[in-house]
XYZ file of C-alpha atoms in Angstrom:
438
model
C -36.800 -36.658 97.542
C -39.335 -33.837 98.354
C -42.174 -33.838 101.961
C -45.631 -32.745 101.770
C -46.544 -29.200 102.298
C -48.353 -29.202 105.980
C -51.745 -27.786 103.868
C -51.066 -30.543 101.123
C -51.106 -33.144 103.653
C -54.230 -31.453 105.687
C -55.886 -31.564 102.155
C -54.954 -35.160 101.096
C -57.008 -36.591 105.093
C -59.719 -34.456 103.902
C -60.018 -36.029 101.425
C -59.626 -39.696 102.458
C -61.967 -38.575 105.698
C -64.966 -37.086 102.844
C -64.402 -40.069 100.648
C -65.109 -42.826 103.684
C -68.559 -40.978 104.473
C -69.354 -41.158 101.114
C -68.408 -44.801 101.215
C -70.521 -45.369 104.176
C -73.155 -42.793 103.597
C -73.865 -45.685 100.505
C -73.023 -48.993 102.475
C -75.744 -47.781 104.888
C -79.006 -46.752 101.990
C -78.096 -49.681 101.012
C -78.156 -51.734 103.927
C -81.786 -49.903 104.568
C -82.981 -50.760 100.809
C -82.284 -54.485 101.242
C -83.704 -54.426 105.147
C -87.260 -52.450 103.528
C -87.444 -55.109 100.850
C -87.002 -57.809 103.854
C -89.481 -56.434 106.085
C -92.045 -55.552 102.881
C -91.822 -59.329 101.893
C -91.814 -61.266 105.185
C -94.054 -58.604 106.847
C -97.247 -59.615 105.191
C -96.550 -63.243 106.550
C -96.143 -61.844 109.833
C -99.117 -60.507 110.095
C -100.682 -63.996 108.757
C -98.929 -65.785 111.501
C -100.009 -63.502 113.793
C -103.174 -63.645 112.780
C -103.312 -67.515 112.825
C -101.201 -67.155 117.298
C -102.790 -64.882 118.605
C -106.101 -66.472 119.265
C -104.348 -69.656 120.311
C -101.663 -67.321 122.722
C -105.150 -65.351 124.184
C -106.474 -68.480 125.527
C -103.702 -68.643 128.194
C -104.825 -66.936 131.584
C -101.820 -65.730 133.478
C -102.075 -68.403 136.142
C -101.041 -70.320 132.633
C -97.973 -68.267 131.418
C -97.111 -68.453 135.013
C -97.550 -72.683 135.175
C -95.937 -73.061 131.480
C -92.561 -70.856 133.142
C -92.303 -73.254 135.554
C -92.199 -76.245 133.787
C -89.608 -75.064 130.778
C -87.359 -73.772 134.537
C -88.056 -77.011 136.260
C -86.920 -78.959 132.937
C -83.725 -77.020 132.119
C -82.646 -77.405 136.258
C -83.635 -80.910 136.128
C -81.180 -81.383 132.912
C -78.665 -78.848 134.535
C -78.475 -80.369 137.913
C -79.612 -84.235 137.541
C -82.232 -83.813 140.183
C -85.654 -85.992 140.238
C -87.258 -83.318 141.899
C -87.369 -80.620 139.411
C -87.772 -83.341 136.377
C -91.546 -84.133 138.585
C -92.461 -80.538 139.314
C -91.956 -80.355 135.343
C -93.441 -83.140 134.478
C -96.443 -82.325 136.554
C -96.624 -79.163 134.806
C -97.165 -80.019 131.669
C -99.315 -82.515 132.427
C -102.116 -79.715 134.709
C -101.104 -77.768 130.785
C -102.005 -81.132 128.408
C -105.538 -81.721 130.622
C -106.557 -77.946 130.545
C -105.582 -78.601 126.713
C -108.737 -80.864 126.678
C -111.814 -78.431 128.381
C -111.110 -75.644 125.455
C -112.262 -78.007 122.450
C -115.466 -77.764 121.026
C -118.320 -75.570 119.329
C -121.465 -74.695 120.612
C -124.534 -73.590 119.375
C -126.277 -71.201 121.778
C -128.676 -68.593 120.811
C -127.762 -65.838 124.103
C -129.991 -63.103 124.535
C -130.686 -60.053 127.262
C -133.115 -58.027 128.492
C -132.995 -55.687 131.361
C -136.318 -54.727 132.734
C -137.266 -51.500 132.810
C -134.854 -49.744 131.008
C -135.177 -46.649 133.423
C -135.341 -47.012 137.012
C -134.732 -43.675 139.432
C -132.183 -44.284 142.135
C -133.008 -47.051 144.180
C -135.819 -48.723 142.624
C -135.114 -51.763 141.384
C -134.282 -53.108 137.970
C -133.579 -56.423 136.639
C -131.746 -58.574 134.280
C -132.904 -62.061 132.280
C -130.459 -64.216 130.745
C -132.175 -66.405 127.942
C -129.560 -69.416 126.922
C -130.811 -72.369 123.873
C -129.515 -74.586 121.653
C -129.747 -73.587 118.026
C -127.937 -77.241 117.238
C -128.755 -80.626 115.928
C -126.691 -81.677 119.081
C -126.924 -81.810 122.674
C -124.775 -79.389 124.132
C -122.511 -79.968 127.254
C -122.687 -77.862 130.500
C -120.931 -74.539 130.542
C -120.442 -71.340 132.190
C -121.711 -67.352 131.198
C -120.632 -64.506 132.439
C -122.493 -61.335 131.908
C -120.309 -58.133 133.082
C -122.454 -55.685 135.088
C -121.399 -52.332 135.037
C -118.823 -52.482 137.282
C -119.228 -56.483 138.470
C -119.549 -59.234 137.083
C -122.414 -61.751 137.468
C -121.820 -65.434 136.512
C -124.346 -68.260 135.245
C -123.381 -72.327 135.182
C -125.319 -73.330 132.732
C -127.110 -76.725 132.246
C -126.182 -79.941 129.284
C -129.097 -78.365 126.366
C -130.744 -81.174 124.689
C -131.758 -79.745 121.031
C -134.097 -76.787 120.969
C -134.097 -76.770 124.767
C -133.425 -73.289 126.777
C -132.883 -72.309 130.332
C -133.447 -68.848 131.912
C -130.741 -67.111 134.215
C -132.788 -64.041 136.116
C -130.215 -61.178 138.128
C -130.219 -58.019 140.036
C -128.851 -54.011 138.995
C -127.234 -52.337 141.953
C -129.260 -48.857 140.920
C -128.638 -47.444 144.095
C -127.043 -44.330 142.782
C -127.661 -42.424 139.233
C -125.454 -44.180 137.112
C -125.384 -45.275 133.339
C -125.179 -48.983 133.816
C -123.514 -51.325 130.548
C -125.176 -55.120 130.759
C -123.181 -57.266 128.164
C -122.220 -59.129 126.408
C -122.480 -62.553 127.159
C -119.735 -64.245 127.242
C -119.148 -68.419 127.053
C -116.387 -69.794 128.812
C -114.678 -72.950 128.463
C -111.660 -74.066 130.694
C -109.982 -75.611 132.992
C -111.649 -75.931 136.797
C -107.902 -74.141 137.492
C -108.143 -71.170 135.165
C -104.503 -72.352 133.097
C -106.594 -72.180 129.751
C -109.710 -70.036 129.305
C -112.009 -69.872 125.447
C -114.379 -67.290 125.691
C -116.979 -66.342 122.841
C -119.090 -63.220 122.654
C -122.723 -63.765 121.779
C -124.447 -59.997 122.422
C -123.767 -56.942 122.824
C -123.853 -54.366 125.302
C -127.434 -52.700 126.395
C -127.721 -49.133 127.985
C -129.686 -49.236 132.037
C -130.393 -45.700 132.474
C -130.138 -44.870 136.859
C -132.107 -41.181 136.799
C -131.118 -39.080 138.903
C -134.079 -38.153 142.394
C -136.355 -35.344 141.169
C -139.191 -33.529 142.374
C -142.040 -31.561 140.662
C -142.055 -27.838 140.478
C -144.463 -24.767 141.084
C -145.242 -23.802 137.463
C -145.273 -20.434 139.051
C -141.487 -21.092 140.002
C -138.961 -18.051 139.041
C -138.633 -18.686 135.180
C -140.464 -21.561 134.962
C -143.632 -19.445 133.427
C -144.817 -20.282 130.020
C -144.955 -16.604 128.316
C -147.286 -16.358 125.317
C -145.740 -12.770 124.688
C -141.825 -13.357 125.237
C -140.277 -11.328 128.265
C -139.523 -7.641 128.164
C -136.298 -6.422 127.686
C -135.151 -2.352 128.425
C -134.489 -1.821 124.790
C -136.935 0.554 123.058
C -138.660 -0.127 119.712
C -140.679 1.657 118.041
C -142.372 -1.733 116.926
C -143.490 -4.583 119.505
C -145.662 -5.884 121.944
C -145.514 -4.105 125.257
C -146.135 -0.785 124.944
C -144.359 1.935 126.742
C -144.533 5.807 126.295
C -145.734 8.294 123.917
C -142.635 10.781 122.273
C -143.016 13.159 119.740
C -142.985 12.370 116.155
C -139.650 12.867 114.140
C -139.594 12.350 110.033
C -138.884 8.550 108.957
C -141.853 7.937 111.936
C -144.022 5.425 110.522
C -146.983 7.275 110.354
C -149.297 3.794 111.801
C -147.399 4.532 114.956
C -149.075 8.227 115.609
C -151.591 7.282 118.547
C -154.171 10.190 117.383
C -156.328 10.824 120.482
C -153.305 12.278 121.909
C -151.479 13.988 119.334
C -155.232 16.211 118.987
C -154.637 16.594 122.709
C -151.748 18.253 123.103
C -152.133 19.827 119.510
C -148.179 18.059 118.293
C -148.427 14.344 116.817
C -146.991 11.636 119.047
C -145.793 8.613 117.885
C -145.756 4.845 120.314
C -142.868 3.876 121.704
C -142.578 -0.177 122.961
C -140.119 -2.376 125.336
C -138.516 -4.818 122.477
C -139.479 -8.129 124.423
C -138.435 -11.563 123.195
C -138.877 -15.266 123.226
C -138.255 -16.706 126.843
C -135.319 -18.961 126.692
C -133.451 -20.504 129.689
C -130.022 -21.203 129.885
C -128.891 -23.877 132.568
C -125.721 -25.096 133.512
C -124.280 -27.448 135.927
C -120.485 -27.066 136.424
C -119.256 -30.505 137.417
C -115.594 -29.679 138.440
C -114.625 -32.012 140.880
C -112.761 -29.435 143.239
C -115.975 -27.335 143.747
C -117.828 -29.932 145.728
C -117.095 -31.294 149.306
C -118.164 -35.172 148.821
C -119.971 -36.996 146.298
C -123.332 -37.097 147.583
C -123.180 -33.147 147.812
C -122.166 -33.773 143.338
C -125.390 -36.101 143.005
C -127.546 -33.184 144.577
C -126.621 -30.822 142.209
C -127.351 -33.387 139.133
C -130.538 -33.559 140.587
C -131.222 -29.887 141.750
C -130.514 -29.635 137.722
C -132.193 -32.424 136.186
C -135.693 -30.790 138.525
C -135.098 -27.972 137.058
C -134.849 -28.788 133.128
C -137.368 -31.461 133.410
C -140.225 -28.947 134.763
C -139.444 -25.924 131.682
C -139.274 -28.933 129.139
C -143.076 -29.902 130.484
C -143.788 -26.277 130.174
C -142.401 -26.290 126.664
C -140.028 -23.018 127.382
C -136.930 -23.035 124.920
C -134.027 -23.855 127.349
C -130.740 -25.622 126.638
C -129.000 -27.229 129.226
C -125.000 -28.263 129.131
C -122.189 -29.184 131.153
C -118.114 -29.424 130.791
C -118.903 -32.870 128.573
C -121.145 -30.955 126.390
C -124.558 -29.955 125.145
C -127.746 -31.870 126.954
C -130.772 -33.495 124.698
C -133.876 -31.212 125.790
C -136.534 -32.629 123.618
C -138.336 -34.566 126.087
C -137.644 -34.766 130.122
C -136.780 -38.575 129.754
C -133.938 -37.623 127.145
C -132.369 -34.958 129.702
C -132.827 -37.251 132.311
C -131.126 -40.095 130.578
C -127.902 -37.621 129.610
C -128.001 -36.772 132.827
C -127.079 -40.081 133.835
C -123.906 -40.022 131.996
C -122.889 -36.758 133.930
C -118.959 -37.697 135.493
C -116.938 -35.493 138.367
C -114.219 -33.512 135.639
C -111.184 -32.057 136.741
C -109.547 -29.094 135.523
C -111.853 -28.918 132.031
C -111.378 -25.180 132.760
C -109.214 -22.960 134.565
C -112.764 -21.213 135.762
C -116.777 -21.173 135.961
C -116.428 -18.165 133.720
C -113.915 -19.719 130.979
C -116.603 -22.525 130.739
C -119.801 -20.715 130.154
C -118.077 -18.698 128.405
C -116.850 -21.386 126.178
C -120.404 -22.961 125.980
C -121.881 -20.106 125.381
C -120.353 -18.580 122.338
C -122.215 -19.391 119.412
C -125.201 -19.025 121.488
C -127.695 -15.859 121.849
C -127.796 -14.573 125.129
C -130.777 -15.791 127.036
C -133.337 -14.141 128.968
C -132.501 -16.546 132.133
C -129.429 -18.011 133.511
C -129.150 -20.993 136.293
C -126.189 -21.988 136.888
C -125.670 -24.483 139.629
C -122.486 -25.211 141.820
C -121.078 -27.178 144.600
C -120.425 -26.028 147.399
C -116.941 -25.260 147.079
C -117.097 -22.548 144.762
C -116.003 -18.928 145.740
C -118.485 -16.410 145.907
C -115.860 -13.607 143.539
C -115.992 -16.675 141.328
C -120.208 -16.682 140.428
C -119.926 -12.769 140.441
C -117.696 -12.766 137.583
C -119.867 -16.053 135.438
C -122.778 -13.714 136.140
C -121.872 -10.847 134.753
C -120.779 -12.729 131.248
C -123.776 -11.906 130.587
C -125.872 -8.386 129.881
C -127.991 -6.710 132.376
C -131.109 -7.853 130.058
C -130.164 -11.736 131.485
C -131.576 -12.679 134.538
C -128.871 -15.333 136.647
C -129.548 -17.261 139.568
C -126.823 -19.435 141.234
C -128.280 -22.771 143.093
C -124.922 -23.568 145.158
C -125.460 -27.273 147.086
C -124.276 -27.776 150.269
C -125.380 -29.960 152.735
C -124.554 -28.756 155.453
C -125.738 -25.153 155.435
C -129.458 -23.955 155.928
C -131.817 -23.211 152.601
C -131.855 -19.315 152.251
C -132.286 -16.973 149.492
C -129.507 -14.463 149.386
C -128.597 -11.536 146.715
C -124.982 -12.266 145.189
C -124.046 -8.763 142.987
C -126.756 -8.806 140.319
C -127.383 -12.283 140.973
C -129.860 -14.213 143.073
C -128.220 -17.021 145.179
C -129.994 -19.660 146.411
C -128.699 -22.382 148.727
C -130.099 -25.869 148.603
C -129.012 -28.826 151.674
C -132.139 -31.183 150.135
C -133.746 -32.143 147.046
C -137.431 -30.955 148.758
C -136.138 -27.604 149.678
C -136.257 -26.950 145.920
C -139.323 -26.219 145.148
C -140.303 -23.963 148.405
C -136.895 -21.367 147.506
C -137.297 -21.451 143.769
C -141.026 -20.092 144.848
C -140.084 -17.425 146.877
C -137.534 -16.478 144.546
C -140.199 -15.793 142.536
C -141.939 -13.398 144.233
């Protein structure tokens, strides 16, 4: 009788292990194929069932699910313990659900409209909404309840019984104390029981927008950087052909003979040609820094938006080229109304960019250097950060930083090569800008 050597035994065990692993892989692959096949066949049926079941399940409110769960638990305990009290509780809860079902059935033939008058207001002004509900069917409709979300709140209305062709009207006030973009709607009709166990809604309208513009002030046309120029602003670059005369120099081979100043050439005995300062069309860059950490309060943030909007509207009225932007992107500047509409969308941001300079750098990568850059910041912006941001542009760009600080005195100071204007209230802005332009 012979015995296997240790090496042969190890090879035999390894071969058995490999065969077992191969068999397991084959079984796993077969199970996966069967699972995929079953899933492919069941998934369409599941989706069809879901489309039918989900609308029914969505009718049950949170309180309804609690009542349903309480009924099931009560029935189970009554059967297990034999207590009549639990049977009574379960029956009561089930009866409440059954009665609630009767309130969600029925069809409505409404024609619903929502109007806001006006669609654009200044913060603090009055705005009213109007809800009209008409019966467009041939049968009377029972009383119902209408809900209209307005901003963060909601307006509820009880619509009476309406005969065919009858119409009712409801008015509601829209809160406009602060700058905002308020969405009104959609109007929803609500069917359900008084306890709120079941709730069925139908949407009748889309949302409409109400723009609550920030308060603005009119600026003098002579304010710094807001003057309409006809010939453009001069720069420090010297060119041989432009509008702003700079000086004369000696003729060099290759110079255009049309630039020769003949009277001076005759007087000096050598050819002299004109030099000009290069002029560029005025372009203002208006940037608002919406970083939350750089503002001391929400009121200070709103003051900053009002300052930015006041400057932007004046520049647009003067027909000077302007780009306005914030961390959320560029703003429309075709008309003052477009700028004010977009200013309603400005919200505080947290950590959108590591620094003010980085925000301005990324926002202006694809645009030419402006002739005037105005940046509106909060009181918590540090001086070093403001200097770094101003150094982003070359010497041909004049920079103004407007810092809003409700606790500071209005003043003008120099911050490196920038003009720093501190504003504590909006009415101070026209005077400060006029002083800065002297």
